[in-house]
Amino acid sequence: MALHGLTSALRTAGLTLADAELVEVPGRADRRPGWDPSAAAHWPGLDELAAGTVDAVYLKGGRSAEQAAAAGFVVAVDLDATPSLADRVNNGTPRPITVHAALLDERPELVVRFLAQTLRAARWATEHPDEVRAFLGSEVGSGGDGVATAYGADVHLGLTPDLSPERLALLDQQQRFLHEHAFTDAPVDVHAWADPAPLAAARRLLDEEEGR
């Protein structure tokens, strides 16, 4: 995640990783499933930044942004503020919804129901921005300012899943980065991997339930 974020930040200045010296910093020993590391005490690298042993740190999430601001650090490159969505691509951006192929083959109705509920929640979110920000804050241990910094003021408007050509191109960018840096053994054909049928069925199901 940090490697891709630093790559994107350097690219905005016409630079590459070859133009920077990467410094490994200690990670977290208490990672566990379902736990967001941005909610913990210190984001990796902030102590090194304060000590002057590194010049910049990649941050993710509202809590880490609050930690950096409290320490007096300033943002050098805000990837969320750049005009190109390609600069924001990273782990979970865009965030894919995946299931095992066997589940899709054997119980497609479960996948459709799950996606319909996801679409329902996304529609609800468009009309409840304060509740969405409060929920995100509780998830990452951040206040309102941190949520706004990390996710943007209009985060409640961008939660609807879709398989648009733009989204698939961004996901393809992420898989290419992972393969180029040896995080994956082989490239993934994103367009062959994505199946639009369940999402289309979920939209129809939700429209029928809501009488649209």
Short mmCIF file of C-alpha atoms in Angstrom, two decimals:
data_model
loop_
_atom_site.label_atom_id
_atom_site.label_comp_id
_atom_site.label_asym_id
_atom_site.label_seq_id
_atom_site.Cartn_x
_atom_site.Cartn_y
_atom_site.Cartn_z
CA MET A 1 0.00 0.00 0.00
CA ALA A 2 2.73 2.45 0.96
CA LEU A 3 4.78 1.50 -2.10
CA HIS A 4 1.93 2.25 -4.48
CA GLY A 5 1.05 5.45 -2.64
CA LEU A 6 4.62 6.70 -2.84
CA THR A 7 4.77 5.71 -6.51
CA SER A 8 1.65 7.77 -7.23
CA ALA A 9 2.90 10.77 -5.23
CA LEU A 10 6.22 10.78 -7.08
CA ARG A 11 4.47 10.46 -10.42
CA THR A 12 2.58 13.72 -9.83
CA ALA A 13 6.00 15.43 -9.96
CA GLY A 14 7.21 13.45 -12.95
CA LEU A 15 9.38 11.20 -10.78
CA THR A 16 9.61 7.46 -10.10
CA LEU A 17 10.69 5.25 -7.21
CA ALA A 18 14.20 5.34 -8.70
CA ASP A 19 14.35 9.03 -7.74
CA ALA A 20 13.80 8.30 -4.04
CA GLU A 21 15.50 6.25 -1.36
CA LEU A 22 13.02 3.88 0.26
CA VAL A 23 13.41 3.34 4.01
CA GLU A 24 11.88 0.37 5.79
CA VAL A 25 10.23 1.23 9.12
CA PRO A 26 8.78 -1.14 11.75
CA GLY A 27 5.22 -2.22 11.08
CA ARG A 28 2.61 -3.40 13.55
CA ALA A 29 2.74 -6.56 15.59
CA ASP A 30 -0.93 -6.46 16.61
CA ARG A 31 -2.62 -6.77 13.20
CA ARG A 32 -5.66 -8.99 13.16
CA PRO A 33 -8.59 -9.69 10.81
CA GLY A 34 -11.12 -6.88 10.68
CA TRP A 35 -8.81 -4.44 12.41
CA ASP A 36 -7.95 -1.11 10.80
CA PRO A 37 -4.37 -0.14 11.73
CA SER A 38 -5.20 3.55 11.35
CA ALA A 39 -7.15 3.33 14.62
CA ALA A 40 -4.06 2.44 16.67
CA ALA A 41 -1.62 4.71 18.52
CA HIS A 42 0.97 5.59 15.87
CA TRP A 43 1.00 5.14 12.13
CA PRO A 44 4.23 3.46 10.95
CA GLY A 45 6.86 6.01 10.00
CA LEU A 46 5.58 8.98 11.96
CA ASP A 47 8.17 8.49 14.70
CA GLU A 48 10.91 8.24 12.07
CA LEU A 49 9.59 11.38 10.39
CA ALA A 50 9.73 13.22 13.70
CA ALA A 51 13.28 11.99 14.26
CA GLY A 52 14.37 13.14 10.81
CA THR A 53 15.40 9.68 9.61
CA VAL A 54 12.85 9.85 6.77
CA ASP A 55 11.60 12.82 4.77
CA ALA A 56 8.06 11.68 3.98
CA VAL A 57 5.56 9.00 5.00
CA TYR A 58 2.57 7.55 3.17
CA LEU A 59 -0.61 7.91 5.23
CA LYS A 60 -3.92 6.11 4.88
CA GLY A 61 -7.11 6.71 6.83
CA GLY A 62 -8.59 9.40 9.01
CA ARG A 63 -6.82 8.53 12.25
CA SER A 64 -3.34 8.61 10.70
CA ALA A 65 -4.10 12.03 9.20
CA GLU A 66 -5.10 13.30 12.63
CA GLN A 67 -1.92 11.86 14.16
CA ALA A 68 0.23 13.58 11.55
CA ALA A 69 -1.53 16.92 11.97
CA ALA A 70 -1.22 16.74 15.77
CA ALA A 71 2.52 16.22 15.38
CA GLY A 72 2.78 19.34 13.24
CA PHE A 73 3.43 17.62 9.92
CA VAL A 74 2.06 19.03 6.67
CA VAL A 75 0.69 17.27 3.60
CA ALA A 76 3.15 17.28 0.72
CA VAL A 77 0.92 15.49 -1.83
CA ASP A 78 -2.80 14.88 -1.30
CA LEU A 79 -3.58 12.06 -3.72
CA ASP A 80 -7.32 12.45 -3.13
CA ALA A 81 -7.10 16.02 -4.36
CA THR A 82 -5.39 15.24 -7.67
CA PRO A 83 -7.57 15.46 -10.79
CA SER A 84 -6.76 11.93 -11.96
CA LEU A 85 -8.49 8.99 -10.29
CA ALA A 86 -5.50 6.88 -11.36
CA ASP A 87 -3.42 8.65 -8.69
CA ARG A 88 -5.69 7.23 -5.98
CA VAL A 89 -5.54 3.57 -6.99
CA ASN A 90 -4.26 1.36 -4.18
CA ASN A 91 -5.35 -1.47 -1.89
CA GLY A 92 -9.14 -1.23 -1.76
CA THR A 93 -9.31 1.70 -4.21
CA PRO A 94 -11.38 0.79 -6.08
CA ARG A 95 -12.69 -1.74 -3.58
CA PRO A 96 -13.80 -4.97 -5.31
CA ILE A 97 -16.57 -7.23 -4.06
CA THR A 98 -15.41 -10.80 -4.59
CA VAL A 99 -16.86 -14.27 -4.03
CA HIS A 100 -15.59 -17.75 -4.77
CA ALA A 101 -16.55 -18.97 -8.25
CA ALA A 102 -18.18 -22.04 -6.69
CA LEU A 103 -20.55 -19.87 -4.66
CA LEU A 104 -21.49 -17.89 -7.75
CA ASP A 105 -22.13 -21.11 -9.68
CA GLU A 106 -24.00 -22.98 -6.94
CA ARG A 107 -25.87 -20.24 -5.04
CA PRO A 108 -26.08 -17.18 -7.31
CA GLU A 109 -29.20 -15.96 -5.48
CA LEU A 110 -27.13 -15.39 -2.33
CA VAL A 111 -24.71 -13.20 -4.23
CA VAL A 112 -27.56 -11.26 -5.79
CA ARG A 113 -29.22 -10.70 -2.41
CA PHE A 114 -25.94 -9.51 -0.91
CA LEU A 115 -25.39 -7.07 -3.76
CA ALA A 116 -28.99 -5.83 -3.52
CA GLN A 117 -28.44 -5.06 0.14
CA THR A 118 -25.20 -3.26 -0.74
CA LEU A 119 -27.04 -1.16 -3.32
CA ARG A 120 -29.78 -0.45 -0.77
CA ALA A 121 -27.21 0.77 1.74
CA ALA A 122 -25.55 2.95 -0.89
CA ARG A 123 -28.89 4.58 -1.72
CA TRP A 124 -29.53 5.18 1.98
CA ALA A 125 -26.08 6.72 2.37
CA THR A 126 -26.75 9.42 -0.24
CA GLU A 127 -29.41 10.90 2.06
CA HIS A 128 -27.61 10.37 5.38
CA PRO A 129 -24.14 11.96 5.10
CA ASP A 130 -23.77 12.64 8.82
CA GLU A 131 -24.54 9.04 9.75
CA VAL A 132 -22.07 7.78 7.13
CA ARG A 133 -19.28 9.99 8.48
CA ALA A 134 -20.04 8.90 12.05
CA PHE A 135 -19.91 5.25 11.04
CA LEU A 136 -16.61 5.68 9.20
CA GLY A 137 -15.19 7.54 12.18
CA SER A 138 -16.10 4.72 14.53
CA GLU A 139 -14.54 2.19 12.16
CA VAL A 140 -11.14 3.90 11.95
CA GLY A 141 -11.05 5.64 15.33
CA SER A 142 -11.17 9.11 13.80
CA GLY A 143 -13.06 12.31 14.35
CA GLY A 144 -14.97 14.29 11.74
CA ASP A 145 -11.92 16.18 10.47
CA GLY A 146 -10.00 12.96 9.96
CA VAL A 147 -12.88 11.37 8.07
CA ALA A 148 -13.22 14.41 5.82
CA THR A 149 -9.49 14.41 5.12
CA ALA A 150 -9.29 10.70 4.40
CA TYR A 151 -12.52 10.14 2.50
CA GLY A 152 -13.61 13.53 1.22
CA ALA A 153 -16.70 15.57 1.98
CA ASP A 154 -18.82 13.63 -0.54
CA VAL A 155 -17.89 10.11 0.58
CA HIS A 156 -21.60 9.32 1.09
CA LEU A 157 -22.22 9.80 -2.63
CA GLY A 158 -19.65 7.34 -3.94
CA LEU A 159 -20.59 4.03 -2.33
CA THR A 160 -22.63 2.47 -5.14
CA PRO A 161 -20.85 -0.56 -6.63
CA ASP A 162 -20.52 -0.68 -10.39
CA LEU A 163 -18.50 -2.39 -13.11
CA SER A 164 -18.06 0.60 -15.36
CA PRO A 165 -15.13 0.60 -17.82
CA GLU A 166 -13.49 3.30 -15.69
CA ARG A 167 -13.69 1.22 -12.49
CA LEU A 168 -12.37 -1.87 -14.24
CA ALA A 169 -9.48 0.12 -15.73
CA LEU A 170 -8.55 1.37 -12.27
CA LEU A 171 -8.71 -2.15 -10.84
CA ASP A 172 -6.53 -3.33 -13.73
CA GLN A 173 -4.01 -0.66 -12.82
CA GLN A 174 -3.79 -2.09 -9.30
CA GLN A 175 -3.31 -5.68 -10.45
CA ARG A 176 -0.60 -4.58 -12.91
CA PHE A 177 1.22 -2.75 -10.10
CA LEU A 178 1.03 -5.80 -7.85
CA HIS A 179 2.41 -8.04 -10.59
CA GLU A 180 5.15 -5.64 -11.65
CA HIS A 181 6.41 -5.50 -8.06
CA ALA A 182 6.17 -9.29 -7.56
CA PHE A 183 3.28 -9.24 -5.09
CA THR A 184 1.41 -11.63 -7.40
CA ASP A 185 2.77 -14.53 -9.44
CA ALA A 186 0.82 -13.78 -12.59
CA PRO A 187 -1.28 -10.96 -14.05
CA VAL A 188 -5.08 -11.07 -13.72
CA ASP A 189 -7.45 -10.49 -16.63
CA VAL A 190 -9.77 -8.13 -14.76
CA HIS A 191 -12.35 -7.93 -17.53
CA ALA A 192 -12.64 -11.73 -17.77
CA TRP A 193 -12.69 -12.01 -13.97
CA ALA A 194 -15.55 -9.53 -13.45
CA ASP A 195 -19.08 -10.88 -13.86
CA PRO A 196 -21.72 -8.18 -14.46
CA ALA A 197 -24.73 -10.53 -14.25
CA PRO A 198 -25.16 -10.65 -10.44
CA LEU A 199 -24.97 -6.88 -10.09
CA ALA A 200 -27.49 -6.36 -12.89
CA ALA A 201 -29.81 -8.89 -11.24
CA ALA A 202 -29.39 -7.14 -7.88
CA ARG A 203 -30.39 -3.81 -9.42
CA ARG A 204 -33.53 -5.39 -10.88
CA LEU A 205 -34.38 -7.05 -7.57
CA LEU A 206 -34.00 -3.82 -5.61
CA ASP A 207 -36.02 -1.84 -8.14
CA GLU A 208 -38.82 -4.40 -7.94
CA GLU A 209 -38.81 -4.33 -4.13
CA GLU A 210 -38.94 -0.53 -4.13
CA GLY A 211 -41.51 -0.36 -6.92
CA ARG A 212 -39.33 1.54 -9.34
#
